[in-house]
């Protein structure tokens, strides 16, 4: 019973990490019609900023708070200077984000080399439930993920910013005619999605350490989660993240991790083949 509880907790905590990453990726894909293949590197940047703050003697929380703002600002600048020029050709735009991600990854590799750098957990120790012990920091990640999900939902469904964002998603031409600055909305959307990736990187670096290829693993899982969940809504990518995160964390308990990864992708491909619109199709929150 104790082992089952710990396994369920590990599955839930890993799923929370995937949800954080997919939130930003899904918002950008649904809103802008492109997949941001630099999203994994934005996760890497969030992790690096947190490590840099720690290495400079600042509180780890300072780096974690700064990471989403710095990464979001970088995303806003990159969207305005580069990505915006290629919206008419989505494939070229996606290739552009891939190139940006490659540049970011190799820049971080040049800064840290081939090392695995560790950052201590801001909240150490464990939470004891009877004879069971669960990581206090992983529990914190779950709580933060739930709060971020609620905040994102309220932002998109209950604010004027969310209304303008959804209007631009539904009908860009009509949004422009209504006085909405669609370029500004695209920039803000890309920055928002990038900031969520930066936050994810800041939260997971104490768990997975910092290394140059940190973002690649999560980008692939995030991409698959968005496709499984469906593009065009807030709920779709989150549902896909729940499915992929659960499978990715649960299957290694019963089979070799490499076999588990392959099986997750095979199941995802089979699902997309028979339901290409994803779990939850359609536009809206």
PDB file of N, CA, C and O in Angstrom, residues 120-188:
ATOM      1  N   UNK A 120      20.189  22.984  -4.914  1.00  0.00           N
ATOM      2  CA  UNK A 120      19.453  22.366  -3.802  1.00  0.00           C
ATOM      3  C   UNK A 120      17.978  22.730  -3.835  1.00  0.00           C
ATOM      4  O   UNK A 120      17.580  23.767  -4.375  1.00  0.00           O
ATOM      5  N   UNK A 121      17.179  21.868  -3.284  1.00  0.00           N
ATOM      6  CA  UNK A 121      15.745  22.143  -3.208  1.00  0.00           C
ATOM      7  C   UNK A 121      15.483  23.262  -2.208  1.00  0.00           C
ATOM      8  O   UNK A 121      15.990  23.215  -1.087  1.00  0.00           O
ATOM      9  N   UNK A 122      14.721  24.278  -2.591  1.00  0.00           N
ATOM     10  CA  UNK A 122      14.431  25.375  -1.651  1.00  0.00           C
ATOM     11  C   UNK A 122      13.695  24.898  -0.406  1.00  0.00           C
ATOM     12  O   UNK A 122      13.848  25.465   0.675  1.00  0.00           O
ATOM     13  N   UNK A 123      12.877  23.865  -0.589  1.00  0.00           N
ATOM     14  CA  UNK A 123      12.179  23.265   0.541  1.00  0.00           C
ATOM     15  C   UNK A 123      12.647  21.818   0.627  1.00  0.00           C
ATOM     16  O   UNK A 123      12.234  20.965  -0.158  1.00  0.00           O
ATOM     17  N   UNK A 124      13.544  21.546   1.552  1.00  0.00           N
ATOM     18  CA  UNK A 124      14.122  20.218   1.660  1.00  0.00           C
ATOM     19  C   UNK A 124      13.299  19.303   2.534  1.00  0.00           C
ATOM     20  O   UNK A 124      12.250  19.665   3.074  1.00  0.00           O
ATOM     21  N   UNK A 125      13.789  18.092   2.655  1.00  0.00           N
ATOM     22  CA  UNK A 125      13.136  17.133   3.530  1.00  0.00           C
ATOM     23  C   UNK A 125      11.931  16.471   2.890  1.00  0.00           C
ATOM     24  O   UNK A 125      11.723  16.544   1.680  1.00  0.00           O
ATOM     25  N   UNK A 126      11.169  15.816   3.729  1.00  0.00           N
ATOM     26  CA  UNK A 126      10.021  15.064   3.240  1.00  0.00           C
ATOM     27  C   UNK A 126       8.805  15.327   4.121  1.00  0.00           C
ATOM     28  O   UNK A 126       8.922  15.837   5.238  1.00  0.00           O
ATOM     29  N   UNK A 127       7.664  14.986   3.563  1.00  0.00           N
ATOM     30  CA  UNK A 127       6.408  15.052   4.310  1.00  0.00           C
ATOM     31  C   UNK A 127       6.057  13.630   4.713  1.00  0.00           C
ATOM     32  O   UNK A 127       5.966  12.728   3.865  1.00  0.00           O
ATOM     33  N   UNK A 128       5.886  13.406   5.988  1.00  0.00           N
ATOM     34  CA  UNK A 128       5.617  12.062   6.492  1.00  0.00           C
ATOM     35  C   UNK A 128       4.114  11.856   6.654  1.00  0.00           C
ATOM     36  O   UNK A 128       3.423  12.641   7.306  1.00  0.00           O
ATOM     37  N   UNK A 129       3.634  10.803   6.026  1.00  0.00           N
ATOM     38  CA  UNK A 129       2.234  10.400   6.158  1.00  0.00           C
ATOM     39  C   UNK A 129       2.239   8.960   6.655  1.00  0.00           C
ATOM     40  O   UNK A 129       2.378   8.024   5.867  1.00  0.00           O
ATOM     41  N   UNK A 130       2.113   8.801   7.944  1.00  0.00           N
ATOM     42  CA  UNK A 130       2.250   7.468   8.527  1.00  0.00           C
ATOM     43  C   UNK A 130       3.665   6.966   8.338  1.00  0.00           C
ATOM     44  O   UNK A 130       4.630   7.611   8.743  1.00  0.00           O
ATOM     45  N   UNK A 131       3.781   5.838   7.669  1.00  0.00           N
ATOM     46  CA  UNK A 131       5.102   5.271   7.384  1.00  0.00           C
ATOM     47  C   UNK A 131       5.626   5.691   6.017  1.00  0.00           C
ATOM     48  O   UNK A 131       6.694   5.243   5.609  1.00  0.00           O
ATOM     49  N   UNK A 132       4.880   6.536   5.324  1.00  0.00           N
ATOM     50  CA  UNK A 132       5.263   6.942   3.970  1.00  0.00           C
ATOM     51  C   UNK A 132       5.948   8.305   3.996  1.00  0.00           C
ATOM     52  O   UNK A 132       5.607   9.174   4.800  1.00  0.00           O
ATOM     53  N   UNK A 133       6.908   8.485   3.093  1.00  0.00           N
ATOM     54  CA  UNK A 133       7.670   9.726   3.023  1.00  0.00           C
ATOM     55  C   UNK A 133       7.627  10.226   1.576  1.00  0.00           C
ATOM     56  O   UNK A 133       8.021   9.506   0.657  1.00  0.00           O
ATOM     57  N   UNK A 134       7.168  11.448   1.383  1.00  0.00           N
ATOM     58  CA  UNK A 134       7.127  12.031   0.047  1.00  0.00           C
ATOM     59  C   UNK A 134       7.929  13.322   0.050  1.00  0.00           C
ATOM     60  O   UNK A 134       8.021  14.013   1.061  1.00  0.00           O
ATOM     61  N   UNK A 135       8.522  13.629  -1.088  1.00  0.00           N
ATOM     62  CA  UNK A 135       9.369  14.809  -1.216  1.00  0.00           C
ATOM     63  C   UNK A 135       8.566  16.091  -1.017  1.00  0.00           C
ATOM     64  O   UNK A 135       7.545  16.311  -1.676  1.00  0.00           O
ATOM     65  N   UNK A 136       9.051  16.932  -0.106  1.00  0.00           N
ATOM     66  CA  UNK A 136       8.365  18.206   0.150  1.00  0.00           C
ATOM     67  C   UNK A 136       8.426  19.105  -1.076  1.00  0.00           C
ATOM     68  O   UNK A 136       7.470  19.836  -1.378  1.00  0.00           O
ATOM     69  N   UNK A 137       9.555  19.079  -1.812  1.00  0.00           N
ATOM     70  CA  UNK A 137       9.674  19.944  -2.978  1.00  0.00           C
ATOM     71  C   UNK A 137       8.793  19.477  -4.130  1.00  0.00           C
ATOM     72  O   UNK A 137       8.167  20.285  -4.811  1.00  0.00           O
ATOM     73  N   UNK A 138       8.718  18.181  -4.347  1.00  0.00           N
ATOM     74  CA  UNK A 138       7.825  17.674  -5.395  1.00  0.00           C
ATOM     75  C   UNK A 138       6.369  17.993  -5.057  1.00  0.00           C
ATOM     76  O   UNK A 138       5.571  18.298  -5.943  1.00  0.00           O
ATOM     77  N   UNK A 139       6.026  17.913  -3.792  1.00  0.00           N
ATOM     78  CA  UNK A 139       4.675  18.299  -3.378  1.00  0.00           C
ATOM     79  C   UNK A 139       4.446  19.779  -3.660  1.00  0.00           C
ATOM     80  O   UNK A 139       3.361  20.179  -4.115  1.00  0.00           O
ATOM     81  N   UNK A 140       5.475  20.604  -3.421  1.00  0.00           N
ATOM     82  CA  UNK A 140       5.370  22.036  -3.700  1.00  0.00           C
ATOM     83  C   UNK A 140       5.160  22.279  -5.194  1.00  0.00           C
ATOM     84  O   UNK A 140       4.376  23.160  -5.588  1.00  0.00           O
ATOM     85  N   UNK A 141       5.846  21.514  -6.034  1.00  0.00           N
ATOM     86  CA  UNK A 141       5.677  21.649  -7.487  1.00  0.00           C
ATOM     87  C   UNK A 141       4.225  21.366  -7.884  1.00  0.00           C
ATOM     88  O   UNK A 141       3.640  22.070  -8.711  1.00  0.00           O
ATOM     89  N   UNK A 142       3.631  20.339  -7.291  1.00  0.00           N
ATOM     90  CA  UNK A 142       2.237  20.016  -7.587  1.00  0.00           C
ATOM     91  C   UNK A 142       1.325  21.175  -7.198  1.00  0.00           C
ATOM     92  O   UNK A 142       0.433  21.573  -7.965  1.00  0.00           O
ATOM     93  N   UNK A 143       1.545  21.736  -6.016  1.00  0.00           N
ATOM     94  CA  UNK A 143       0.714  22.845  -5.542  1.00  0.00           C
ATOM     95  C   UNK A 143       0.873  24.060  -6.460  1.00  0.00           C
ATOM     96  O   UNK A 143      -0.118  24.694  -6.862  1.00  0.00           O
ATOM     97  N   UNK A 144       2.126  24.396  -6.807  1.00  0.00           N
ATOM     98  CA  UNK A 144       2.361  25.545  -7.680  1.00  0.00           C
ATOM     99  C   UNK A 144       1.720  25.328  -9.048  1.00  0.00           C
ATOM    100  O   UNK A 144       1.125  26.248  -9.622  1.00  0.00           O
ATOM    101  N   UNK A 145       1.811  24.106  -9.567  1.00  0.00           N
ATOM    102  CA  UNK A 145       1.203  23.804 -10.860  1.00  0.00           C
ATOM    103  C   UNK A 145      -0.308  24.015 -10.817  1.00  0.00           C
ATOM    104  O   UNK A 145      -0.897  24.606 -11.735  1.00  0.00           O
ATOM    105  N   UNK A 146      -0.955  23.553  -9.761  1.00  0.00           N
ATOM    106  CA  UNK A 146      -2.399  23.742  -9.628  1.00  0.00           C
ATOM    107  C   UNK A 146      -2.750  25.228  -9.560  1.00  0.00           C
ATOM    108  O   UNK A 146      -3.729  25.674 -10.183  1.00  0.00           O
ATOM    109  N   UNK A 147      -1.949  26.004  -8.825  1.00  0.00           N
ATOM    110  CA  UNK A 147      -2.204  27.441  -8.722  1.00  0.00           C
ATOM    111  C   UNK A 147      -2.006  28.130 -10.067  1.00  0.00           C
ATOM    112  O   UNK A 147      -2.791  29.011 -10.452  1.00  0.00           O
ATOM    113  N   UNK A 148      -0.958  27.726 -10.798  1.00  0.00           N
ATOM    114  CA  UNK A 148      -0.692  28.324 -12.110  1.00  0.00           C
ATOM    115  C   UNK A 148      -1.812  27.975 -13.083  1.00  0.00           C
ATOM    116  O   UNK A 148      -2.258  28.826 -13.867  1.00  0.00           O
ATOM    117  N   UNK A 149      -2.276  26.731 -13.052  1.00  0.00           N
ATOM    118  CA  UNK A 149      -3.385  26.329 -13.919  1.00  0.00           C
ATOM    119  C   UNK A 149      -4.628  27.164 -13.637  1.00  0.00           C
ATOM    120  O   UNK A 149      -5.295  27.642 -14.564  1.00  0.00           O
ATOM    121  N   UNK A 150      -4.941  27.338 -12.359  1.00  0.00           N
ATOM    122  CA  UNK A 150      -6.116  28.135 -11.995  1.00  0.00           C
ATOM    123  C   UNK A 150      -5.946  29.583 -12.438  1.00  0.00           C
ATOM    124  O   UNK A 150      -6.882  30.199 -12.964  1.00  0.00           O
ATOM    125  N   UNK A 151      -4.730  30.130 -12.247  1.00  0.00           N
ATOM    126  CA  UNK A 151      -4.471  31.514 -12.643  1.00  0.00           C
ATOM    127  C   UNK A 151      -4.589  31.677 -14.161  1.00  0.00           C
ATOM    128  O   UNK A 151      -5.161  32.670 -14.641  1.00  0.00           O
ATOM    129  N   UNK A 152      -4.052  30.727 -14.910  1.00  0.00           N
ATOM    130  CA  UNK A 152      -4.142  30.795 -16.373  1.00  0.00           C
ATOM    131  C   UNK A 152      -5.591  30.719 -16.836  1.00  0.00           C
ATOM    132  O   UNK A 152      -6.006  31.460 -17.733  1.00  0.00           O
ATOM    133  N   UNK A 153      -6.351  29.830 -16.218  1.00  0.00           N
ATOM    134  CA  UNK A 153      -7.762  29.702 -16.612  1.00  0.00           C
ATOM    135  C   UNK A 153      -8.520  30.997 -16.339  1.00  0.00           C
ATOM    136  O   UNK A 153      -9.294  31.470 -17.178  1.00  0.00           O
ATOM    137  N   UNK A 154      -8.302  31.572 -15.164  1.00  0.00           N
ATOM    138  CA  UNK A 154      -8.992  32.821 -14.822  1.00  0.00           C
ATOM    139  C   UNK A 154      -8.530  33.954 -15.740  1.00  0.00           C
ATOM    140  O   UNK A 154      -9.343  34.795 -16.155  1.00  0.00           O
ATOM    141  N   UNK A 155      -7.238  33.981 -16.068  1.00  0.00           N
ATOM    142  CA  UNK A 155      -6.717  35.024 -16.957  1.00  0.00           C
ATOM    143  C   UNK A 155      -7.374  34.943 -18.329  1.00  0.00           C
ATOM    144  O   UNK A 155      -7.749  35.972 -18.912  1.00  0.00           O
ATOM    145  N   UNK A 156      -7.525  33.724 -18.842  1.00  0.00           N
ATOM    146  CA  UNK A 156      -8.068  33.553 -20.187  1.00  0.00           C
ATOM    147  C   UNK A 156      -9.585  33.698 -20.239  1.00  0.00           C
ATOM    148  O   UNK A 156     -10.130  34.077 -21.272  1.00  0.00           O
ATOM    149  N   UNK A 157     -10.262  33.403 -19.131  1.00  0.00           N
ATOM    150  CA  UNK A 157     -11.725  33.371 -19.169  1.00  0.00           C
ATOM    151  C   UNK A 157     -12.401  34.519 -18.438  1.00  0.00           C
ATOM    152  O   UNK A 157     -13.593  34.765 -18.649  1.00  0.00           O
ATOM    153  N   UNK A 158     -11.662  35.247 -17.594  1.00  0.00           N
ATOM    154  CA  UNK A 158     -12.316  36.234 -16.737  1.00  0.00           C
ATOM    155  C   UNK A 158     -11.715  37.639 -16.841  1.00  0.00           C
ATOM    156  O   UNK A 158     -12.123  38.519 -16.085  1.00  0.00           O
ATOM    157  N   UNK A 159     -10.778  37.849 -17.749  1.00  0.00           N
ATOM    158  CA  UNK A 159     -10.151  39.167 -17.859  1.00  0.00           C
ATOM    159  C   UNK A 159     -10.295  39.707 -19.278  1.00  0.00           C
ATOM    160  O   UNK A 159     -10.529  38.953 -20.234  1.00  0.00           O
ATOM    161  N   UNK A 160     -10.121  41.017 -19.414  1.00  0.00           N
ATOM    162  CA  UNK A 160     -10.190  41.629 -20.743  1.00  0.00           C
ATOM    163  C   UNK A 160      -9.030  41.169 -21.615  1.00  0.00           C
ATOM    164  O   UNK A 160      -9.180  41.022 -22.835  1.00  0.00           O
ATOM    165  N   UNK A 161      -7.875  40.915 -20.987  1.00  0.00           N
ATOM    166  CA  UNK A 161      -6.739  40.397 -21.752  1.00  0.00           C
ATOM    167  C   UNK A 161      -7.077  39.040 -22.351  1.00  0.00           C
ATOM    168  O   UNK A 161      -6.813  38.770 -23.534  1.00  0.00           O
ATOM    169  N   UNK A 162      -7.676  38.176 -21.548  1.00  0.00           N
ATOM    170  CA  UNK A 162      -8.069  36.872 -22.055  1.00  0.00           C
ATOM    171  C   UNK A 162      -9.119  36.970 -23.146  1.00  0.00           C
ATOM    172  O   UNK A 162      -9.088  36.211 -24.121  1.00  0.00           O
ATOM    173  N   UNK A 163     -10.038  37.922 -23.007  1.00  0.00           N
ATOM    174  CA  UNK A 163     -11.061  38.121 -24.029  1.00  0.00           C
ATOM    175  C   UNK A 163     -10.427  38.544 -25.350  1.00  0.00           C
ATOM    176  O   UNK A 163     -10.786  38.037 -26.420  1.00  0.00           O
ATOM    177  N   UNK A 164      -9.470  39.483 -25.278  1.00  0.00           N
ATOM    178  CA  UNK A 164      -8.786  39.926 -26.506  1.00  0.00           C
ATOM    179  C   UNK A 164      -7.964  38.788 -27.108  1.00  0.00           C
ATOM    180  O   UNK A 164      -7.901  38.643 -28.334  1.00  0.00           O
ATOM    181  N   UNK A 165      -7.340  37.996 -26.249  1.00  0.00           N
ATOM    182  CA  UNK A 165      -6.556  36.868 -26.739  1.00  0.00           C
ATOM    183  C   UNK A 165      -7.444  35.864 -27.463  1.00  0.00           C
ATOM    184  O   UNK A 165      -7.119  35.398 -28.568  1.00  0.00           O
ATOM    185  N   UNK A 166      -8.586  35.551 -26.866  1.00  0.00           N
ATOM    186  CA  UNK A 166      -9.491  34.582 -27.493  1.00  0.00           C
ATOM    187  C   UNK A 166     -10.125  35.150 -28.759  1.00  0.00           C
ATOM    188  O   UNK A 166     -10.374  34.419 -29.717  1.00  0.00           O
ATOM    189  N   UNK A 167     -10.361  36.452 -28.773  1.00  0.00           N
ATOM    190  CA  UNK A 167     -10.904  37.082 -29.987  1.00  0.00           C
ATOM    191  C   UNK A 167      -9.907  36.987 -31.130  1.00  0.00           C
ATOM    192  O   UNK A 167     -10.282  36.713 -32.277  1.00  0.00           O
ATOM    193  N   UNK A 168      -8.647  37.214 -30.816  1.00  0.00           N
ATOM    194  CA  UNK A 168      -7.604  37.106 -31.837  1.00  0.00           C
ATOM    195  C   UNK A 168      -7.474  35.678 -32.323  1.00  0.00           C
ATOM    196  O   UNK A 168      -7.224  35.429 -33.514  1.00  0.00           O
ATOM    197  N   UNK A 169      -7.648  34.715 -31.421  1.00  0.00           N
ATOM    198  CA  UNK A 169      -7.605  33.309 -31.800  1.00  0.00           C
ATOM    199  C   UNK A 169      -8.773  32.952 -32.709  1.00  0.00           C
ATOM    200  O   UNK A 169      -8.592  32.302 -33.743  1.00  0.00           O
ATOM    201  N   UNK A 170      -9.964  33.402 -32.354  1.00  0.00           N
ATOM    202  CA  UNK A 170     -11.154  33.028 -33.106  1.00  0.00           C
ATOM    203  C   UNK A 170     -11.191  33.663 -34.495  1.00  0.00           C
ATOM    204  O   UNK A 170     -11.469  32.990 -35.494  1.00  0.00           O
ATOM    205  N   UNK A 171     -10.893  34.969 -34.573  1.00  0.00           N
ATOM    206  CA  UNK A 171     -11.008  35.677 -35.850  1.00  0.00           C
ATOM    207  C   UNK A 171     -10.068  36.881 -35.851  1.00  0.00           C
ATOM    208  O   UNK A 171     -10.459  37.980 -35.437  1.00  0.00           O
ATOM    209  N   UNK A 172      -8.826  36.707 -36.307  1.00  0.00           N
ATOM    210  CA  UNK A 172      -7.858  37.810 -36.276  1.00  0.00           C
ATOM    211  C   UNK A 172      -8.321  39.044 -37.040  1.00  0.00           C
ATOM    212  O   UNK A 172      -8.109  40.173 -36.584  1.00  0.00           O
ATOM    213  N   UNK A 173      -8.964  38.844 -38.177  1.00  0.00           N
ATOM    214  CA  UNK A 173      -9.407  39.984 -38.986  1.00  0.00           C
ATOM    215  C   UNK A 173     -10.455  40.807 -38.252  1.00  0.00           C
ATOM    216  O   UNK A 173     -10.390  42.047 -38.213  1.00  0.00           O
ATOM    217  N   UNK A 174     -11.438  40.129 -37.670  1.00  0.00           N
ATOM    218  CA  UNK A 174     -12.475  40.828 -36.922  1.00  0.00           C
ATOM    219  C   UNK A 174     -11.889  41.491 -35.672  1.00  0.00           C
ATOM    220  O   UNK A 174     -12.301  42.588 -35.291  1.00  0.00           O
ATOM    221  N   UNK A 175     -10.904  40.844 -35.054  1.00  0.00           N
ATOM    222  CA  UNK A 175     -10.250  41.431 -33.875  1.00  0.00           C
ATOM    223  C   UNK A 175      -9.554  42.733 -34.246  1.00  0.00           C
ATOM    224  O   UNK A 175      -9.650  43.734 -33.515  1.00  0.00           O
ATOM    225  N   UNK A 176      -8.861  42.736 -35.388  1.00  0.00           N
ATOM    226  CA  UNK A 176      -8.196  43.968 -35.842  1.00  0.00           C
ATOM    227  C   UNK A 176      -9.217  45.052 -36.135  1.00  0.00           C
ATOM    228  O   UNK A 176      -9.012  46.226 -35.792  1.00  0.00           O
ATOM    229  N   UNK A 177     -10.333  44.675 -36.749  1.00  0.00           N
ATOM    230  CA  UNK A 177     -11.373  45.649 -37.057  1.00  0.00           C
ATOM    231  C   UNK A 177     -12.006  46.216 -35.785  1.00  0.00           C
ATOM    232  O   UNK A 177     -12.541  47.329 -35.796  1.00  0.00           O
ATOM    233  N   UNK A 178     -11.934  45.464 -34.690  1.00  0.00           N
ATOM    234  CA  UNK A 178     -12.497  45.906 -33.416  1.00  0.00           C
ATOM    235  C   UNK A 178     -11.516  46.744 -32.604  1.00  0.00           C
ATOM    236  O   UNK A 178     -11.825  47.147 -31.484  1.00  0.00           O
ATOM    237  N   UNK A 179     -10.354  46.992 -33.172  1.00  0.00           N
ATOM    238  CA  UNK A 179      -9.384  47.834 -32.493  1.00  0.00           C
ATOM    239  C   UNK A 179      -8.365  47.092 -31.658  1.00  0.00           C
ATOM    240  O   UNK A 179      -7.575  47.711 -30.932  1.00  0.00           O
ATOM    241  N   UNK A 180      -8.356  45.771 -31.733  1.00  0.00           N
ATOM    242  CA  UNK A 180      -7.373  44.977 -30.991  1.00  0.00           C
ATOM    243  C   UNK A 180      -6.073  44.936 -31.773  1.00  0.00           C
ATOM    244  O   UNK A 180      -6.069  44.650 -32.978  1.00  0.00           O
ATOM    245  N   UNK A 181      -4.975  45.240 -31.116  1.00  0.00           N
ATOM    246  CA  UNK A 181      -3.662  45.164 -31.753  1.00  0.00           C
ATOM    247  C   UNK A 181      -3.222  43.705 -31.793  1.00  0.00           C
ATOM    248  O   UNK A 181      -2.679  43.176 -30.816  1.00  0.00           O
ATOM    249  N   UNK A 182      -3.471  43.040 -32.911  1.00  0.00           N
ATOM    250  CA  UNK A 182      -3.133  41.616 -32.998  1.00  0.00           C
ATOM    251  C   UNK A 182      -1.628  41.373 -32.897  1.00  0.00           C
ATOM    252  O   UNK A 182      -1.225  40.378 -32.281  1.00  0.00           O
ATOM    253  N   UNK A 183      -0.749  42.232 -33.467  1.00  0.00           N
ATOM    254  CA  UNK A 183       0.683  41.998 -33.257  1.00  0.00           C
ATOM    255  C   UNK A 183       1.070  42.026 -31.780  1.00  0.00           C
ATOM    256  O   UNK A 183       1.875  41.204 -31.325  1.00  0.00           O
ATOM    257  N   UNK A 184       0.477  42.971 -31.029  1.00  0.00           N
ATOM    258  CA  UNK A 184       0.765  43.041 -29.596  1.00  0.00           C
ATOM    259  C   UNK A 184       0.245  41.793 -28.889  1.00  0.00           C
ATOM    260  O   UNK A 184       0.912  41.259 -27.986  1.00  0.00           O
ATOM    261  N   UNK A 185      -0.927  41.310 -29.287  1.00  0.00           N
ATOM    262  CA  UNK A 185      -1.486  40.120 -28.663  1.00  0.00           C
ATOM    263  C   UNK A 185      -0.634  38.895 -28.969  1.00  0.00           C
ATOM    264  O   UNK A 185      -0.415  38.052 -28.099  1.00  0.00           O
ATOM    265  N   UNK A 186      -0.135  38.798 -30.209  1.00  0.00           N
ATOM    266  CA  UNK A 186       0.745  37.678 -30.535  1.00  0.00           C
ATOM    267  C   UNK A 186       2.027  37.743 -29.703  1.00  0.00           C
ATOM    268  O   UNK A 186       2.508  36.729 -29.192  1.00  0.00           O
ATOM    269  N   UNK A 187       2.585  38.947 -29.584  1.00  0.00           N
ATOM    270  CA  UNK A 187       3.799  39.105 -28.787  1.00  0.00           C
ATOM    271  C   UNK A 187       3.562  38.765 -27.327  1.00  0.00           C
ATOM    272  O   UNK A 187       4.375  38.079 -26.693  1.00  0.00           O
ATOM    273  N   UNK A 188       2.441  39.239 -26.777  1.00  0.00           N
ATOM    274  CA  UNK A 188       2.121  38.955 -25.381  1.00  0.00           C
ATOM    275  C   UNK A 188       1.866  37.467 -25.164  1.00  0.00           C
ATOM    276  O   UNK A 188       2.266  36.896 -24.141  1.00  0.00           O
TER     277      UNK A 188
END
